[in-house]
Coordinates of C-alpha atoms in Angstrom, one line a residue:
A1 CA 0.0 -0.1 -0.1
G2 CA 2.8 2.5 0.7
W3 CA 4.4 1.6 -2.6
Y4 CA 1.2 2.4 -4.4
F5 CA 0.5 5.5 -2.7
T6 CA 4.9 6.7 -3.1
L7 CA 6.7 5.5 -6.4
G8 CA 3.3 3.3 -7.5
P9 CA -0.1 5.0 -9.6
G10 CA -1.5 6.4 -6.5
G11 CA 1.8 9.2 -6.0
R12 CA 1.1 12.7 -5.9
V13 CA 4.1 14.6 -8.0
A14 CA 5.0 18.6 -8.0
V15 CA 3.6 19.8 -11.1
P16 CA 7.0 21.3 -13.4
N17 CA 7.7 24.8 -14.4
V18 CA 7.2 25.0 -18.1
E19 CA 6.7 28.6 -18.0
G20 CA 7.7 30.3 -21.6
K21 CA 9.0 26.6 -23.3
T22 CA 7.5 25.8 -26.4
V23 CA 4.1 24.0 -26.9
T24 CA 6.2 19.9 -27.5
Q25 CA 8.5 21.3 -24.6
A26 CA 5.9 21.6 -22.2
R27 CA 3.8 18.8 -23.0
S28 CA 7.1 16.5 -23.1
M29 CA 7.9 17.8 -19.7
L30 CA 4.6 17.3 -18.2
V31 CA 4.1 14.0 -19.3
K32 CA 7.1 12.4 -18.3
A33 CA 6.1 13.7 -14.9
H34 CA 3.1 11.3 -15.2
F35 CA 0.5 13.9 -15.9
K36 CA -2.6 13.9 -18.7
V37 CA -2.4 17.1 -20.3
D38 CA -5.3 19.7 -21.5
T39 CA -3.9 22.3 -23.7
K40 CA -5.7 26.2 -23.6
R41 CA -5.0 29.0 -24.7
E42 CA -5.4 32.8 -23.8
Y43 CA -3.6 35.8 -24.1
S44 CA -0.7 37.0 -22.4
D45 CA 1.4 40.9 -22.4
T46 CA 4.2 38.9 -21.2
I47 CA 4.7 36.0 -22.8
A48 CA 5.5 35.6 -26.9
A49 CA 2.8 33.6 -28.5
G50 CA 3.2 29.9 -28.9
K51 CA 4.9 29.8 -25.5
A52 CA 3.5 27.9 -22.0
T53 CA 1.9 30.7 -19.4
R54 CA 1.2 28.6 -17.4
T55 CA -0.4 25.5 -15.9
D56 CA -3.4 24.5 -13.6
P57 CA -2.3 23.2 -11.2
K58 CA 0.3 25.7 -10.8
A59 CA 3.9 24.7 -10.9
G60 CA 5.1 23.1 -8.1
N61 CA 1.6 21.9 -6.7
K62 CA 1.6 18.3 -6.3
A63 CA -0.7 16.4 -8.1
K64 CA -1.8 12.6 -8.5
K65 CA 0.2 10.8 -11.0
N66 CA -1.8 10.5 -14.6
S67 CA -4.4 13.2 -13.3
L68 CA -5.2 16.1 -16.1
V69 CA -3.0 19.3 -15.6
K70 CA -4.1 22.4 -18.0
L71 CA -1.3 24.0 -19.9
Y72 CA -2.2 27.4 -21.3
I73 CA -0.5 28.4 -24.1
S74 CA 0.2 32.1 -25.2
R75 CA -1.8 34.2 -27.7
G76 CA 0.2 37.1 -27.3
I77 CA -1.2 40.3 -26.7
E78 CA -4.6 41.2 -27.1
Y79 CA -5.7 43.8 -29.4
V80 CA -9.2 45.5 -29.4
K81 CA -11.4 47.3 -31.5
V82 CA -12.6 50.9 -30.8
P83 CA -16.1 50.3 -30.3
D84 CA -18.6 53.2 -32.1
L85 CA -20.1 54.9 -29.1
A86 CA -21.6 58.5 -31.4
G87 CA -24.8 59.1 -29.7
K88 CA -24.5 57.3 -27.0
E89 CA -25.1 58.5 -23.3
G90 CA -21.5 60.3 -22.3
A91 CA -22.5 59.4 -18.8
Q92 CA -22.0 55.6 -20.2
A93 CA -18.4 56.3 -21.7
G94 CA -16.3 54.4 -19.3
A95 CA -18.9 51.6 -18.5
L96 CA -18.8 50.8 -22.6
L97 CA -15.6 51.3 -23.3
K98 CA -15.1 48.6 -20.2
E99 CA -16.7 46.1 -21.9
A100 CA -14.7 46.6 -25.0
K101 CA -11.7 46.0 -22.9
L102 CA -10.9 49.9 -23.2
K103 CA -10.4 52.6 -20.5
L104 CA -11.3 56.1 -20.4
A105 CA -8.2 58.7 -20.8
S106 CA -10.7 62.1 -20.9
T107 CA -13.6 63.5 -22.1
S108 CA -14.1 67.2 -23.5
E109 CA -17.3 69.1 -24.1
E110 CA -17.8 70.9 -27.7
Y111 CA -21.2 72.0 -29.5
S112 CA -23.5 70.3 -32.0
D113 CA -25.6 70.5 -34.4
E114 CA -26.8 67.3 -34.8
V115 CA -25.8 65.9 -31.7
E116 CA -28.2 65.6 -29.0
K117 CA -26.4 67.4 -25.2
G118 CA -25.1 65.0 -22.9
K119 CA -24.6 62.4 -25.9
I120 CA -20.9 61.1 -27.4
I121 CA -20.6 63.2 -30.7
A122 CA -16.9 60.9 -31.6
T123 CA -13.9 59.1 -30.0
D124 CA -10.1 59.6 -30.3
P125 CA -9.0 57.0 -31.4
Q126 CA -11.7 56.7 -34.1
P127 CA -14.4 53.6 -34.1
G128 CA -12.5 50.6 -35.6
T129 CA -9.0 51.5 -34.6
T130 CA -6.9 48.6 -33.3
L131 CA -5.5 49.1 -29.6
R132 CA -3.3 47.5 -27.5
H133 CA -6.7 46.3 -24.6
H134 CA -6.9 48.8 -21.5
S135 CA -5.9 51.4 -23.7
G136 CA -6.8 54.9 -23.2
V137 CA -9.8 56.6 -25.1
K138 CA -11.0 60.1 -25.7
V139 CA -14.4 60.8 -25.4
T140 CA -16.2 64.2 -27.0
I141 CA -19.8 65.0 -25.5
S142 CA -22.2 67.1 -26.9
K143 CA -23.0 70.5 -24.9
G144 CA -25.8 70.9 -27.7
K145 CA -26.3 73.1 -29.9
E146 CA -24.5 76.4 -29.8
P147 CA -26.7 79.6 -28.6
I148 CA -26.2 82.7 -30.9
T149 CA -26.9 86.1 -29.9
L150 CA -28.9 88.0 -32.6
P151 CA -27.4 90.9 -33.3
D152 CA -29.1 94.3 -34.2
F153 CA -29.3 95.0 -37.9
T154 CA -31.0 98.1 -38.3
G155 CA -29.5 100.6 -40.9
K156 CA -27.1 97.7 -41.9
T157 CA -27.1 97.4 -46.1
E158 CA -28.5 93.9 -47.7
E159 CA -24.6 92.8 -48.2
E160 CA -23.4 93.1 -44.3
V161 CA -26.6 91.5 -43.1
T162 CA -25.8 88.5 -45.7
K163 CA -22.6 88.1 -44.7
T164 CA -23.2 88.0 -41.0
L165 CA -25.5 86.1 -41.2
S166 CA -23.6 83.5 -43.4
E167 CA -20.5 84.0 -40.9
L168 CA -22.9 82.5 -37.9
K169 CA -24.5 80.0 -39.9
L170 CA -28.0 81.2 -39.8
E171 CA -30.8 81.2 -42.6
L172 CA -31.8 84.9 -44.3
E173 CA -35.4 85.5 -45.5
K174 CA -35.8 88.9 -47.0
T175 CA -38.8 90.9 -48.0
T176 CA -38.6 94.5 -49.4
E177 CA -40.6 97.5 -48.1
F178 CA -40.9 101.1 -49.3
S179 CA -39.6 103.7 -46.1
D180 CA -39.7 107.5 -46.3
S181 CA -37.4 107.4 -43.3
V182 CA -34.7 104.4 -43.6
P183 CA -32.4 104.4 -47.2
R184 CA -32.9 102.6 -50.0
G185 CA -30.6 99.1 -49.5
Q186 CA -31.1 98.9 -45.3
V187 CA -32.2 97.4 -43.3
I188 CA -35.6 98.7 -41.5
G189 CA -36.4 95.6 -39.4
Q190 CA -35.8 92.0 -38.0
D191 CA -37.5 89.6 -36.9
P192 CA -36.6 87.7 -34.2
A193 CA -36.0 91.1 -32.3
P194 CA -31.8 91.8 -31.5
G195 CA -30.2 90.2 -28.2
T196 CA -32.8 87.0 -29.0
T197 CA -31.1 83.7 -28.7
V198 CA -31.3 81.3 -31.9
Y199 CA -29.1 78.7 -32.9
H200 CA -27.8 77.9 -36.4
H201 CA -29.5 77.0 -40.0
D202 CA -32.3 79.0 -37.7
R203 CA -34.3 81.4 -40.3
V204 CA -34.0 85.3 -39.8
K205 CA -36.6 87.8 -41.4
V206 CA -35.6 91.2 -42.3
R207 CA -37.2 93.8 -44.1
I208 CA -35.1 95.8 -46.5
S209 CA -35.8 99.8 -47.7
Q210 CA -36.5 100.5 -51.2
G211 CA -36.4 103.9 -50.0
P212 CA -39.9 106.3 -50.1
E213 CA -42.5 104.9 -53.0
M214 CA -42.6 106.9 -55.5
I215 CA -45.8 107.4 -57.4
E216 CA -46.2 108.7 -60.7
V217 CA -48.6 112.2 -61.1
P218 CA -51.1 111.4 -63.3
N219 CA -52.1 114.5 -66.4
V220 CA -54.9 116.5 -64.7
T221 CA -54.9 119.1 -67.0
A222 CA -58.6 120.3 -68.5
L223 CA -60.1 118.2 -66.0
S224 CA -62.8 120.1 -63.7
M225 CA -60.9 121.3 -60.8
G226 CA -62.8 118.5 -58.3
D227 CA -62.2 115.7 -60.2
A228 CA -58.6 116.8 -60.4
K229 CA -58.1 117.1 -56.6
K230 CA -59.8 113.7 -56.2
K231 CA -57.2 112.1 -58.4
L232 CA -54.6 113.3 -57.0
T233 CA -55.6 112.9 -53.3
D234 CA -57.0 109.1 -53.9
L235 CA -53.3 108.4 -55.0
G236 CA -52.0 110.6 -51.8
F237 CA -50.4 113.7 -53.3
Q238 CA -51.4 117.4 -51.6
V239 CA -53.0 119.4 -53.8
Q240 CA -52.5 123.3 -53.9
V241 CA -54.4 126.0 -55.9
K242 CA -53.4 128.5 -57.4
K243 CA -55.2 131.3 -60.4
Q244 CA -53.4 132.7 -62.8
L245 CA -54.8 136.0 -64.1
L246 CA -58.0 136.8 -63.9
G247 CA -58.8 133.4 -62.7
I248 CA -62.2 133.6 -64.9
A249 CA -62.4 129.5 -65.4
P250 CA -61.7 128.7 -61.7
N251 CA -63.9 124.9 -62.0
R252 CA -61.3 123.7 -64.8
V253 CA -57.7 123.0 -64.7
Y254 CA -55.6 125.0 -67.2
S255 CA -52.2 123.5 -66.3
Q256 CA -50.2 121.9 -63.3
S257 CA -46.8 121.6 -61.6
P258 CA -45.3 119.0 -61.6
G259 CA -46.1 117.9 -65.2
G260 CA -48.6 114.7 -65.8
G261 CA -46.0 111.6 -65.6
T262 CA -43.6 113.0 -62.6
K263 CA -43.2 110.5 -60.5
L264 CA -43.0 112.0 -56.8
K265 CA -43.5 110.6 -53.1
S266 CA -46.6 109.9 -51.9
G267 CA -47.3 113.4 -49.5
S268 CA -45.9 115.4 -52.0
T269 CA -47.9 118.9 -53.5
V270 CA -48.9 119.1 -56.8
T271 CA -49.9 122.4 -57.9
L272 CA -53.2 123.0 -59.9
T273 CA -53.8 126.4 -61.4
Y274 CA -57.0 128.0 -63.2
V275 CA -57.7 130.9 -65.6

């Protein structure tokens, strides 16, 4: 019985240290020590691919003769790919990278027109890049859309407004209207109002002056004074009546100033003369 548990099949022997050996060498050493061998593979940062990394039971531990020893062979250093985190919650960046056997190196924030606030815009390195396991990855998180304080365009030229809105990445919607007070080509007003907070690609309505409205004076000579006055006042003109010489026909227009076909601002005065 003593022989069985010592030198015989029931004896226990130490597992040899095979670290760094080739597969053939390691298997041979274990077989000579009277063990059965089950080979497995694992990643290793320190032992070259194809070489033994460890055994289970560990080297030096005693195990029964003819028992099974697991022999682990190095696959070399493990490399993983950076996952695509775009659109994921920024707060989950660390956990998501950990799942991919990477780690969060740092985070930064920037404005984005496309990516919702708090979500991931990009990683550095880019998705699909191959890295050594547990390497650091930088993550950029969205602050949402960048707020823009709308300038006051009153009195600016159309060219100036167009340039400014283009630089701010805002859209221009232009209309024109007559104005007696704002010179032609300059801004009368805007919507939204100056100081309003807007965002890239928002639409800004701007009203551009065409200058004063010019109305063609009709030819009213030979008309009755009543008809002439009505025709002129309906168009927005003021009427002044003068007599010439004796003024014997006050109900008939003899001449007018300025003459028919002239263009004047609304509210201008047309003088009618009778004789």
